[in-house]
Coordinates of C-alpha atoms in Angstrom, one line a residue:
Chain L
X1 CA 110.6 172.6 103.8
X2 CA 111.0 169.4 106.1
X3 CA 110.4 166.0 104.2
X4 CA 107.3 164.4 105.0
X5 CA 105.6 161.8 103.5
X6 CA 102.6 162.9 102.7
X7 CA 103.5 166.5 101.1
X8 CA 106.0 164.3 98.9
X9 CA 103.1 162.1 97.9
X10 CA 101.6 165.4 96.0
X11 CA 104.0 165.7 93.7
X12 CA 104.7 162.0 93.4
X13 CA 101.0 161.7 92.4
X14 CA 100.9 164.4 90.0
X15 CA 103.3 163.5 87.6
X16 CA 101.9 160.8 85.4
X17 CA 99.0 163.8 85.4
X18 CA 100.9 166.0 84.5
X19 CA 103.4 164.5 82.1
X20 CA 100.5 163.1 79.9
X21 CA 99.0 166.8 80.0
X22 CA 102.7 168.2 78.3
X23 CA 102.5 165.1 76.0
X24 CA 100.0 163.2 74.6
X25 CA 99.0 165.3 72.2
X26 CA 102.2 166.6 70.6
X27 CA 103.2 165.5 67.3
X28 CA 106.7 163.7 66.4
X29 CA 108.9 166.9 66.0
X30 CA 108.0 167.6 69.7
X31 CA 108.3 164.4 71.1
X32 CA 111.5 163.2 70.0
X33 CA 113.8 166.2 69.5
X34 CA 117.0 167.0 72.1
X35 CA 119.2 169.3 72.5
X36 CA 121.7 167.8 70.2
X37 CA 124.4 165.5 70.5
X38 CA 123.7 162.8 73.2
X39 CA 120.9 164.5 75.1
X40 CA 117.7 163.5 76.2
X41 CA 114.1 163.8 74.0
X42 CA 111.0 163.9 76.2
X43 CA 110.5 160.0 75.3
X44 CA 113.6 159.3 76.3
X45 CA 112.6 161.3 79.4
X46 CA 110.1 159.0 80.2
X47 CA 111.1 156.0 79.4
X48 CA 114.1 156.6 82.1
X49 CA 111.5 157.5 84.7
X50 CA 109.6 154.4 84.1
X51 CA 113.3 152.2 84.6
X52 CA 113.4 154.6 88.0
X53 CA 110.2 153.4 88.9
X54 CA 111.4 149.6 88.3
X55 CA 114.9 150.3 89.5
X56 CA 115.6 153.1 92.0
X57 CA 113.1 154.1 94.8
X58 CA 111.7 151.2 96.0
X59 CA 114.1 148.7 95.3
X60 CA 116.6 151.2 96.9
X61 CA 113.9 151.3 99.9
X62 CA 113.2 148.0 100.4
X63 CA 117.2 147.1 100.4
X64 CA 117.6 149.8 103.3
X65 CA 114.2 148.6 105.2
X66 CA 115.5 145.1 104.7
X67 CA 117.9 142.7 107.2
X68 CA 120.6 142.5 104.5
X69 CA 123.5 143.1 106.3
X70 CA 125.4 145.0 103.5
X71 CA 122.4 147.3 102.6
X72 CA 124.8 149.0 99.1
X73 CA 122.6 149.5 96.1
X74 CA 122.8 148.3 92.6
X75 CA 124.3 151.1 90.8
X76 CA 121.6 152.7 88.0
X77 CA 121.7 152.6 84.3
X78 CA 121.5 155.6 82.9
X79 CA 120.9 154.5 79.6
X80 CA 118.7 151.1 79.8
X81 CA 115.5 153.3 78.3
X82 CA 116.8 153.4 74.8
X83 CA 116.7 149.5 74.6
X84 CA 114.0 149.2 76.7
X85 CA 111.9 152.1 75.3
X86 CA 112.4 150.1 71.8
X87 CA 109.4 149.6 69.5
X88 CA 107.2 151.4 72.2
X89 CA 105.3 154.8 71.7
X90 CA 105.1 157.6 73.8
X91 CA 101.5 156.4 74.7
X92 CA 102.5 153.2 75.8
X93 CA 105.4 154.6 78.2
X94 CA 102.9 157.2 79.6
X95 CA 100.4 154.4 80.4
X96 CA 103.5 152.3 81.5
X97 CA 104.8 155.3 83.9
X98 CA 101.3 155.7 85.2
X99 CA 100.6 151.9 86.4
X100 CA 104.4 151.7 87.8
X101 CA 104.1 154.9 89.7
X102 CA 100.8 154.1 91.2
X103 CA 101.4 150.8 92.1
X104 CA 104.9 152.2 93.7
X105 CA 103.0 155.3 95.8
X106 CA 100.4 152.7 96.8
X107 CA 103.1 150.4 98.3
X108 CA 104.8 153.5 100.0
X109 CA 101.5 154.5 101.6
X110 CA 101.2 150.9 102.7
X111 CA 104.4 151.0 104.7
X112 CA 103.7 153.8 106.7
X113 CA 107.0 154.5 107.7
X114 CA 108.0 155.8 110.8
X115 CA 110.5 159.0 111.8
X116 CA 112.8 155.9 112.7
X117 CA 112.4 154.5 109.7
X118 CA 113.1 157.5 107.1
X119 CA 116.4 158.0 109.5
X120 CA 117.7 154.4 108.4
X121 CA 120.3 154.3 106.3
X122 CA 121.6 152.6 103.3
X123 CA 125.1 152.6 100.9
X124 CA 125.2 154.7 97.6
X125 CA 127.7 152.8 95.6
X126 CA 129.3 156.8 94.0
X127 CA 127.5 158.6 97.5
X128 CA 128.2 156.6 100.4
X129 CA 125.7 156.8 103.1
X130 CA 121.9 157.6 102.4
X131 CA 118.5 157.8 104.7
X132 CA 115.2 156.6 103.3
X133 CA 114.2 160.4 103.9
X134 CA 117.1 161.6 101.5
X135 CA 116.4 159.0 98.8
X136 CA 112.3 159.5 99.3
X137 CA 112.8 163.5 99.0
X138 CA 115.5 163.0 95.9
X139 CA 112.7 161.2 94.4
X140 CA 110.5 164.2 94.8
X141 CA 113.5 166.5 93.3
X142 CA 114.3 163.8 90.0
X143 CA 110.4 163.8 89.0
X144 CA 110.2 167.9 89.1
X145 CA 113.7 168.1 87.7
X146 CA 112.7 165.7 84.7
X147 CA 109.2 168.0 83.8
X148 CA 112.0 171.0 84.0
X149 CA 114.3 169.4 81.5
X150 CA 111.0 168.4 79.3
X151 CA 110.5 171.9 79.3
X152 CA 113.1 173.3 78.3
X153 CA 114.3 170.5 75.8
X154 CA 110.9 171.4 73.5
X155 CA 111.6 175.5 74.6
X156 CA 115.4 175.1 73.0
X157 CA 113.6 174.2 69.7
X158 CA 112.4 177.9 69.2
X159 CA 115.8 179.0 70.3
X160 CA 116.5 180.3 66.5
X161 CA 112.7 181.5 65.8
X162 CA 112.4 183.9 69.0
X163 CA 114.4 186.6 67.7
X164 CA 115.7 189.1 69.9
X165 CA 113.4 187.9 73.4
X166 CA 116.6 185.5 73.5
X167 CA 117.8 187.6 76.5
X168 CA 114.4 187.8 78.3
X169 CA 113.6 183.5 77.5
X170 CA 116.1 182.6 80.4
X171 CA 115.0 178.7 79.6
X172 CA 117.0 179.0 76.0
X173 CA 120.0 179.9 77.3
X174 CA 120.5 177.0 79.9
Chain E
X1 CA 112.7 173.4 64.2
X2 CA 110.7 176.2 62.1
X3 CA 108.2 178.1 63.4
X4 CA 104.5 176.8 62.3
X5 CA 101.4 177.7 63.8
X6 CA 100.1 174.7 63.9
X7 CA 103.1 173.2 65.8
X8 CA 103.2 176.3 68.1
X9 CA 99.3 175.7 69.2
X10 CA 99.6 172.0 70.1
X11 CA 102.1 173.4 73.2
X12 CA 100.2 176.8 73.6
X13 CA 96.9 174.3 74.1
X14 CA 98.4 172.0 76.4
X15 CA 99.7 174.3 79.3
X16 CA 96.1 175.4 81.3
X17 CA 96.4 171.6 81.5
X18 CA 99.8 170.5 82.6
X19 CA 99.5 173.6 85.3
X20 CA 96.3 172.0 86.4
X21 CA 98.0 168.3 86.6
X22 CA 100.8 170.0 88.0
X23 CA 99.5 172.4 91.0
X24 CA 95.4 171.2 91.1
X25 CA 95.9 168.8 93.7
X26 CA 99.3 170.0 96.4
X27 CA 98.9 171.7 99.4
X28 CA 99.5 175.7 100.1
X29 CA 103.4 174.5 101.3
X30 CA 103.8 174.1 97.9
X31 CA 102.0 176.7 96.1
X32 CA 103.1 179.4 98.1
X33 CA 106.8 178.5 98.8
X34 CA 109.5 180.9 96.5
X35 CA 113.3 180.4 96.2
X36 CA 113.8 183.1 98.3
X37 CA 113.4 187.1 98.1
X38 CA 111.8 188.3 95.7
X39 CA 111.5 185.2 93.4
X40 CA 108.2 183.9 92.3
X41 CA 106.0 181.2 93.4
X42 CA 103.7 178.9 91.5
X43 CA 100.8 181.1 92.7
X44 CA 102.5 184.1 91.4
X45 CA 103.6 182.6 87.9
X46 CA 100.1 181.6 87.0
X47 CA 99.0 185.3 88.3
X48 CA 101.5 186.7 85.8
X49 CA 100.6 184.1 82.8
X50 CA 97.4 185.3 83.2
X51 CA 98.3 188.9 82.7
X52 CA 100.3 188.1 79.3
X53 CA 97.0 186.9 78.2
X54 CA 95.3 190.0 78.7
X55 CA 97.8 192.5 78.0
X56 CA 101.0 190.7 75.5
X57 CA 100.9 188.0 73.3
X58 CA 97.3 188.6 71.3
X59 CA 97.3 192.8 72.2
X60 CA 101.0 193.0 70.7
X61 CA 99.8 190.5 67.7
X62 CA 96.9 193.2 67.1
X63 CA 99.2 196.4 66.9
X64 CA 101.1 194.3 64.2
X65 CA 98.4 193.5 62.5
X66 CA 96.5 197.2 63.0
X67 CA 97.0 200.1 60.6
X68 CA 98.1 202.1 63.4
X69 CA 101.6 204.2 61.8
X70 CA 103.2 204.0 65.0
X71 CA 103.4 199.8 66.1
X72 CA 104.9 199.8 69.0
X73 CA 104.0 198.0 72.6
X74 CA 102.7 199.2 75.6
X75 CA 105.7 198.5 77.8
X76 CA 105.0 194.8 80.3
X77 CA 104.3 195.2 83.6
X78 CA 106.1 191.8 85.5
X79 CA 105.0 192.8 88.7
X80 CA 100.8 192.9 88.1
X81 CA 99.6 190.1 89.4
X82 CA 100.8 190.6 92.8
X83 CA 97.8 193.0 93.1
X84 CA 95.5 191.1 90.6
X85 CA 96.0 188.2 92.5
X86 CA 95.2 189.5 95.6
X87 CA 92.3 187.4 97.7
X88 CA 92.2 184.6 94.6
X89 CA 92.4 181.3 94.7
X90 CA 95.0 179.2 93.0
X91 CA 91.9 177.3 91.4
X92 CA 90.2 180.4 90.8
X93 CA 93.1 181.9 88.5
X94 CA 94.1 178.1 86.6
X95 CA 90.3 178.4 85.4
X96 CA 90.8 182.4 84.7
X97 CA 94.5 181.3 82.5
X98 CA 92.6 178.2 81.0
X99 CA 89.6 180.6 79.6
X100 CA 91.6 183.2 78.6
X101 CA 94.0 181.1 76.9
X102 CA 91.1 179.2 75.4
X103 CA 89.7 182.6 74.0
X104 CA 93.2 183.4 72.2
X105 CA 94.0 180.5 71.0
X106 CA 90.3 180.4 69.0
X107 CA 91.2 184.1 67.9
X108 CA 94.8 182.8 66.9
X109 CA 93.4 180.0 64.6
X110 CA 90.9 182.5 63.1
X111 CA 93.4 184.6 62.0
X112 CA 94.9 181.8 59.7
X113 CA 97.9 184.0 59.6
X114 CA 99.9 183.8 55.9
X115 CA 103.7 183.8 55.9
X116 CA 103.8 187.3 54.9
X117 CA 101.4 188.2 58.2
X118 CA 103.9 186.1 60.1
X119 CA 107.0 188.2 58.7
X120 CA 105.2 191.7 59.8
X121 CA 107.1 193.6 61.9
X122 CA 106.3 195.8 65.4
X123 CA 108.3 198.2 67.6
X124 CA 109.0 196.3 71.4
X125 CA 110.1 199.5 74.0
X126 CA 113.1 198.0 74.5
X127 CA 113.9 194.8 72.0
X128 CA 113.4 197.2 69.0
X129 CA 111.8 195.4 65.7
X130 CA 110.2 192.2 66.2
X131 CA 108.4 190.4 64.0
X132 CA 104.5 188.7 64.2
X133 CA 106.9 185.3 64.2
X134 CA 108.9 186.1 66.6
X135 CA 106.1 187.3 68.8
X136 CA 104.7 184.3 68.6
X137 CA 107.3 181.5 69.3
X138 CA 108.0 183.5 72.3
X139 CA 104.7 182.6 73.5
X140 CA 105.4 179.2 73.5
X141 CA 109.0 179.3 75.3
X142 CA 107.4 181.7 77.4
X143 CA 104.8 178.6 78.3
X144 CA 107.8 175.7 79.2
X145 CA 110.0 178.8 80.4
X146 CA 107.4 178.9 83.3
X147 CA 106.6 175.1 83.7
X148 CA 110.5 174.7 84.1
X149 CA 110.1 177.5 86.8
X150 CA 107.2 176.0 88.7
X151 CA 109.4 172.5 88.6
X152 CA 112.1 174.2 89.6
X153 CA 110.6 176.1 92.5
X154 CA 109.2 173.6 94.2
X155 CA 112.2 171.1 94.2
X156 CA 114.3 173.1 95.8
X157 CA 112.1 173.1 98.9
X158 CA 113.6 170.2 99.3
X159 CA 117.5 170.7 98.6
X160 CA 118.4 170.7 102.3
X161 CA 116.6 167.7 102.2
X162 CA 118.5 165.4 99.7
X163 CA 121.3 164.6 101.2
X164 CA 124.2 163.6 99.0
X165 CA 121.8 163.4 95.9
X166 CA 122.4 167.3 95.6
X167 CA 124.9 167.0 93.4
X168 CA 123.1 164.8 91.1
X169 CA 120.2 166.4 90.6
X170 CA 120.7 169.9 88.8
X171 CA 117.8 171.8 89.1
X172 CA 118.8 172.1 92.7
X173 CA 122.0 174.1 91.6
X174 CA 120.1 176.3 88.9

């Protein structure tokens, strides 16, 4: 499928929806559980889409789209959610995510941008060269992939209680 | 974490939902698309959920629970809802999974199934002995098992489309 911005803007606008459908009403054991070791619970999940949302797409857009002349971006921090998710609930990051991402798809649709414009290009500081198109359509990608991993971090947590469908639950084996 | 019932339910209750946040709103380009083959589309996925509603999860509960000497399942057919599908909408069969699920989930809780119930065994054509338990947690990785799918399926529409970022985002490579 060709990038365009308006199919992107479906799923963009879906997933505050959608996350606080998988979410809200799940108790502790499901909301903060991983898959061991370092890795990711669903509220660590969101808070890292909500320092996206202050961080990554548009910031990353407006440096390309701007008359800087060395358009590189500032590399990402994986790991600012668990200070900045601190004290918060999962409520509060939901409603957080929600506000960000509309006011983000809002200024997106305000822009308009042209075929020129999603061909301009901006530095990756571990990728190199990037188009708005690329980093608009990996936005797409990261939001899907995130509900994915959400998924199958609360699937994992059956892993031991499913018994022999072990084989046929592909999710529990990733 | 330990199968409980009442754990189980609050991610059994919340899927109709997250499928409706997830798909209600996106264009055919996205409901249709596949990753290629024979693979599944969202469409077909919430044709096939619809199907374990009607013919797995409570049915094979109910052979467990029967006095019938011989326990074992009517073998599952994957490929159904290609023709029960057929000339449905996609909003047509969320409200058809939502209802159904709605129905068994209310028979579930009536049940108020005691550990010993849960530890009752049943004959699967192919997995051999498996227990009311088992049976049940599988539902519920069976649920994020497809939401990972759905996620997973649409992003890669756009993997040709990421640029660089491929690498990076891993649901592309799945």
């Amino acid at each position: 499928m060709t990038y365009k911005v308006s199919h992107a803007l479906e799923i963009l606008e879906q997933t505050p929806k959608t996350l606080q459908s998988l979410l809200s009403n799940l108790s502790e054991d499901w909301v903060y559980c991983n898959e061991g070791g370092e890795t990711w619970s669903a509220f660590d999940v969101v808070g890292h889409l909500i320092h996206c949302e202050n961080t990554d797409w548009i910031p990353r857009l407006n440096i390309i789209l701007s008359d800087a002349e060395h358009k590189t971006f500032e590399p990402f921090d994986r790991f600012a959610q668990f200070e900045n998710s601190k004290g918060k609930t999962l409520k509060y990051l939901l409603e957080e995510f929600q506000q960000l991402r509309a006011k983000n798809l809002e200024y997106l649709k305000s822009l308009q941008l042209s075929d020129n414009e999603l061909s301009l290009k901006g530095n990756h500081p571990e990728l190199g060269e990037v188009s708005v198109k690329e980093l608009l359509a990996t936005w797409v990608t990261h939001d899907l992939g995130h509900i994915a991993q959400i998924s199958r971090v609360m699937a994992k947590q059956y892993k031991s209680e499913v018994g022999p469908w072990v084989k046929y639950i592909s999710i529990l084996n990733k």
